[in-house]
Coordinates of C-alpha atoms in Angstrom, one line a residue:
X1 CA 0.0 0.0 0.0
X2 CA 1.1 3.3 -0.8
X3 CA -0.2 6.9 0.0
X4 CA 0.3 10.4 -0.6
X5 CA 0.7 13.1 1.6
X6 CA -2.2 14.6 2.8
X7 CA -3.7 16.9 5.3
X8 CA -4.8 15.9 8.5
X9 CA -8.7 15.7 7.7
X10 CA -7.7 13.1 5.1
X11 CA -5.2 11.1 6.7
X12 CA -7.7 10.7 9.6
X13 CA -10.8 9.7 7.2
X14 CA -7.7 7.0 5.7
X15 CA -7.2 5.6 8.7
X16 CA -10.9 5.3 9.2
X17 CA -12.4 4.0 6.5
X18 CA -9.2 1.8 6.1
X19 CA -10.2 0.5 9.7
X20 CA -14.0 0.3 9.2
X21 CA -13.1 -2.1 6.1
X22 CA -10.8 -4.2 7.7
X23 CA -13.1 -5.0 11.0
X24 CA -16.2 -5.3 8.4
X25 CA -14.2 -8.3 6.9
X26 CA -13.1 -9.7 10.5
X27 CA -16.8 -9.3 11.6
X28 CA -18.2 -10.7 8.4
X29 CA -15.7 -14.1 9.0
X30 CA -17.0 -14.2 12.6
X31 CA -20.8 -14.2 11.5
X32 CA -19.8 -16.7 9.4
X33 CA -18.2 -19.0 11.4
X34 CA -21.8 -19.1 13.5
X35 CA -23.8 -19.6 10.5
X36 CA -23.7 -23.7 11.2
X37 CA -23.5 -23.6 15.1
X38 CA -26.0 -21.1 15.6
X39 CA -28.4 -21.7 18.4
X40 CA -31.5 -22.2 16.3
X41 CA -31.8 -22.7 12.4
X42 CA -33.5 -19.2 12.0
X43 CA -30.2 -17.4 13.8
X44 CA -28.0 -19.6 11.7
X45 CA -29.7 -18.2 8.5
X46 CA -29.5 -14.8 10.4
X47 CA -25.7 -15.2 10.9
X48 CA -24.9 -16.5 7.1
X49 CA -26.8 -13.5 6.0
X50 CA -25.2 -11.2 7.6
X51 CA -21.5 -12.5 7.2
X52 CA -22.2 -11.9 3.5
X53 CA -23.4 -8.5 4.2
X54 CA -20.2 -7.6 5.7
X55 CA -17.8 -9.3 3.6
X56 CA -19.5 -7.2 0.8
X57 CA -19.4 -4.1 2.8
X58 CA -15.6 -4.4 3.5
X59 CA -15.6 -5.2 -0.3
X60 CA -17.0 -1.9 -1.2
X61 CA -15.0 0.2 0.9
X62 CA -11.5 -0.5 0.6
X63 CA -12.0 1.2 -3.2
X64 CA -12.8 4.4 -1.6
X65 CA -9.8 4.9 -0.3
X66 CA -8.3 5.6 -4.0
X67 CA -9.8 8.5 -3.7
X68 CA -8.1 9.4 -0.7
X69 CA -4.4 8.8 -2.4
X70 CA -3.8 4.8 -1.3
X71 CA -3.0 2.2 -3.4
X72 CA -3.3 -1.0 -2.7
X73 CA -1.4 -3.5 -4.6
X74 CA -3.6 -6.3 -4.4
X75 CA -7.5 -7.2 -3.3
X76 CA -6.8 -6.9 0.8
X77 CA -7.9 -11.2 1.8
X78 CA -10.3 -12.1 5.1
X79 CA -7.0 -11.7 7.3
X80 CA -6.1 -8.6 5.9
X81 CA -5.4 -5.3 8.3
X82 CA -5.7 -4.9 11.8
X83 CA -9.3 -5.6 13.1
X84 CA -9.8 -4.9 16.5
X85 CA -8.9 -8.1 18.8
X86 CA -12.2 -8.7 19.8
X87 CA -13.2 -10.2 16.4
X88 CA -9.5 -10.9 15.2
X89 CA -10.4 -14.7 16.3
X90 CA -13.4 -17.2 16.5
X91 CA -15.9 -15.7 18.7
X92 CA -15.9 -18.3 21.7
X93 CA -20.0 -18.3 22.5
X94 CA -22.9 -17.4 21.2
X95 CA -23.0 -14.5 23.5
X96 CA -20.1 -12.9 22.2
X97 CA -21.8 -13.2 18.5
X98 CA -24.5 -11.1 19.9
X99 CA -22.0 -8.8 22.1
X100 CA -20.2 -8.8 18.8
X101 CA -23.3 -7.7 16.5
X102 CA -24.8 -5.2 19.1
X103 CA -21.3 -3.3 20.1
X104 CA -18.7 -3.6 17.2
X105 CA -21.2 -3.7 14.8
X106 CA -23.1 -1.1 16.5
X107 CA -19.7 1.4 16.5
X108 CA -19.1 0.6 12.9
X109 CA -22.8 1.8 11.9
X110 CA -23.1 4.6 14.0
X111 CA -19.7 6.3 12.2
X112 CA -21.6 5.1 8.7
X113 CA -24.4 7.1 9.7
X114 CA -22.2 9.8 10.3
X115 CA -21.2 9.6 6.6
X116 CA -24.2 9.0 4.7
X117 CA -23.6 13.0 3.7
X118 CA -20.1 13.1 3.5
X119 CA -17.6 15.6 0.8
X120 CA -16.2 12.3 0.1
X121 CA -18.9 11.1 -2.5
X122 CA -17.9 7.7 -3.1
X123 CA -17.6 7.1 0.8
X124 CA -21.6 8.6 1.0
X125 CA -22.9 6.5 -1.5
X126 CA -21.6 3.3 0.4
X127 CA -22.8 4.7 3.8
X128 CA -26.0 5.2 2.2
X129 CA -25.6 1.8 0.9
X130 CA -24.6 -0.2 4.3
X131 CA -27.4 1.6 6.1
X132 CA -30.0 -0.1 4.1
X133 CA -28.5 -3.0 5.2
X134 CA -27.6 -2.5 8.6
X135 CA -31.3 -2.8 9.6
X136 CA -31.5 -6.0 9.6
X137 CA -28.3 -6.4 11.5
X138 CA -29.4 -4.1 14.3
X139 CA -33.0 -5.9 14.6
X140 CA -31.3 -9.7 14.8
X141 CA -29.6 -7.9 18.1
X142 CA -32.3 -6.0 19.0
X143 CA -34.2 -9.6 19.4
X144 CA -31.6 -11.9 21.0
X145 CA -30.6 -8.7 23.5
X146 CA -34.3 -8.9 24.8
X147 CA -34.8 -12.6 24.2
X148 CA -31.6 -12.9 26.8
X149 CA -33.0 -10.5 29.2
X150 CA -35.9 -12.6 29.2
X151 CA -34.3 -15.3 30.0
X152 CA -31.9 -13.6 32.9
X153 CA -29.8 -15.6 34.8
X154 CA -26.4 -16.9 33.3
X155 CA -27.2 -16.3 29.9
X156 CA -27.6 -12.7 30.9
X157 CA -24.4 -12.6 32.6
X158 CA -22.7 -14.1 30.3
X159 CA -24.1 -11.5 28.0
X160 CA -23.3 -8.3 30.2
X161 CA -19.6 -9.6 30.4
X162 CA -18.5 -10.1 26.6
X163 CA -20.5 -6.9 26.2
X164 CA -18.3 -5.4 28.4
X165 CA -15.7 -6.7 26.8
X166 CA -16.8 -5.8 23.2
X167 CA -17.0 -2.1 24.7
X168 CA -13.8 -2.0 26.1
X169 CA -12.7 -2.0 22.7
X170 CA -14.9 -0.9 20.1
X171 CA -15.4 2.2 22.1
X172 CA -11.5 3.8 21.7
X173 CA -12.2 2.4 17.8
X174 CA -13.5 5.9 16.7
X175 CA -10.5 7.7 18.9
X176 CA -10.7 10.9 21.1
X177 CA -12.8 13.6 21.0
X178 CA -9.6 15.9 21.3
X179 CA -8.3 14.7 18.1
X180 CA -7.5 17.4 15.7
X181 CA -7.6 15.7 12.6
X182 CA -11.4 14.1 13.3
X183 CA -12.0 17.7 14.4
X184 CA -10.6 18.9 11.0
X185 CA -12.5 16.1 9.2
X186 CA -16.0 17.6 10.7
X187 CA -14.8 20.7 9.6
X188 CA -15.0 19.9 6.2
X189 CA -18.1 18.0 6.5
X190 CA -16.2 14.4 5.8
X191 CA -18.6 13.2 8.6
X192 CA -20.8 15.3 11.2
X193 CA -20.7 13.5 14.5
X194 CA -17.3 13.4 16.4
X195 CA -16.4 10.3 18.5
X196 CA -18.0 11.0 21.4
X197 CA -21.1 11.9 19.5
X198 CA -20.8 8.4 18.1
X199 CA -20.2 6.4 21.5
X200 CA -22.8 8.5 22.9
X201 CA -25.5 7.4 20.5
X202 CA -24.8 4.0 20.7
X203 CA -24.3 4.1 24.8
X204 CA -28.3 5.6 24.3
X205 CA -29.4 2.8 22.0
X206 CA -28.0 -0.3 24.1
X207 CA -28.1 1.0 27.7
X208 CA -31.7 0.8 27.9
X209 CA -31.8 -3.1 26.5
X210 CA -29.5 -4.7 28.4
X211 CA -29.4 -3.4 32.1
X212 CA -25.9 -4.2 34.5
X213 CA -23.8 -2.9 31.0
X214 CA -20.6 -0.2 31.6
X215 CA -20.8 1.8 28.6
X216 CA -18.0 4.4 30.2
X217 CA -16.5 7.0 28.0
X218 CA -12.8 5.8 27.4
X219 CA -10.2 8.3 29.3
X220 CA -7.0 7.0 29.2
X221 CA -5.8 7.6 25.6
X222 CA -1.8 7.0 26.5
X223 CA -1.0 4.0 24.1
X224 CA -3.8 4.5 21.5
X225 CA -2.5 4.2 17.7
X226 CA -4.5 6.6 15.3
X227 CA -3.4 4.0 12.7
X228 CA -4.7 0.6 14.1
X229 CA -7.6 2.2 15.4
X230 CA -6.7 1.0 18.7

């Protein structure tokens, strides 16, 4: 991969939508691998659905980054980039599939939303695009979160924990509010919510569903890489 340089604005929307396409096509093989253990054949259908939604999605946006002054040499594989860790490996229970599809993919969707307008045309069209798609994602957690709090008991703690866990995470994914070249990127109306904007929408969306969760807003910033995302 090669870039040019570029102005802060830019290399913070590369590093984003760089980022958003990488953990689309981690997220996408996680789905997948669910799609023949799920816990019922309807959420198996769910899963294999969805995987091919994101492996599309992470298709679709790696190209827009041409615009931005990368190259990439070759068609990025499943392994490619740096995906947070959460979904860099086989998801270890069914709960941390739905962790996984209400607070990663959650994160992801939210910033999308934030570009469906963006200057970058190409990146708005496949906001736009994902959105439409994104519904379904967001009504498969939606279903399971209150089917589990139904349920209570282990299952729910089990729940609360890798959502915990998924936060810890995804939450630093979108990086401080302090940082200047997001706040540059608003600026030029790239996107039009800033990362605590995005975490806070999200925190107001799941906090109601699943109660015992610890949505905090990230504060130590010391060893996060603007590159990785992490």
């Amino acid at each position: 991969m090669s870039t040019l340089r570029v102005d802060p604005a830019t290399a913070t929307m590369i590093s984003l939508i760089g980022s958003l396409a990488d953990n689309k096509s981690a997220l996408g093989r996680r789905y997948g691998e669910w799609a023949v253990s799920a816990p019922t054949i309807e959420s198996a259908v769910a899963a294999a659905a969805m995987a091919q939604d994101e492996l599309g999605h992470a298709r679709s946006t790696y190209p827009v980054l041409d615009k931005l002054g990368v190259s990439r040499s070759e068609e990025p594989g499943l392994d490619a980039g740096h995906p947070m860790f959460v979904i860099s490996r086989e998801l270890p229970d069914w709960a941390s599939f739905i962790a996984a599809n209400l607070v990663v993919d959650g994160i992801l969707t939210t910033f999308v939303a934030s570009a469906r307008n963006s200057s970058i045309e190409p990146l708005a069209q496949r906001a736009r695009k994902i959105l439409q798609e994104e519904g379904a994602h967001r009504v498969h957690a939606e279903a399971w979160a209150r089917r589990i709090v139904a349920v209570g008991g282990p299952d729910l703690e089990l729940l609360v924990t890798r959502i915990d866990e998924m936060w810890a995470e995804a939450a630093r994914w979108p990086g401080p509010e302090s940082d200047p070249g997001y706040a540059d990127a608003l600026a030029a109306g790239m996107v039009d919510s800033g990362p605590s904007a995005i975490r806070s929408r999200v925190r107001d969306w799941l906090s109601p569903r699943v109660a015992g969760i610890s949505l905090d807003e990230p504060t130590d910033w010391s060893d996060w890489d603007p590159q990785r995302r992490q």
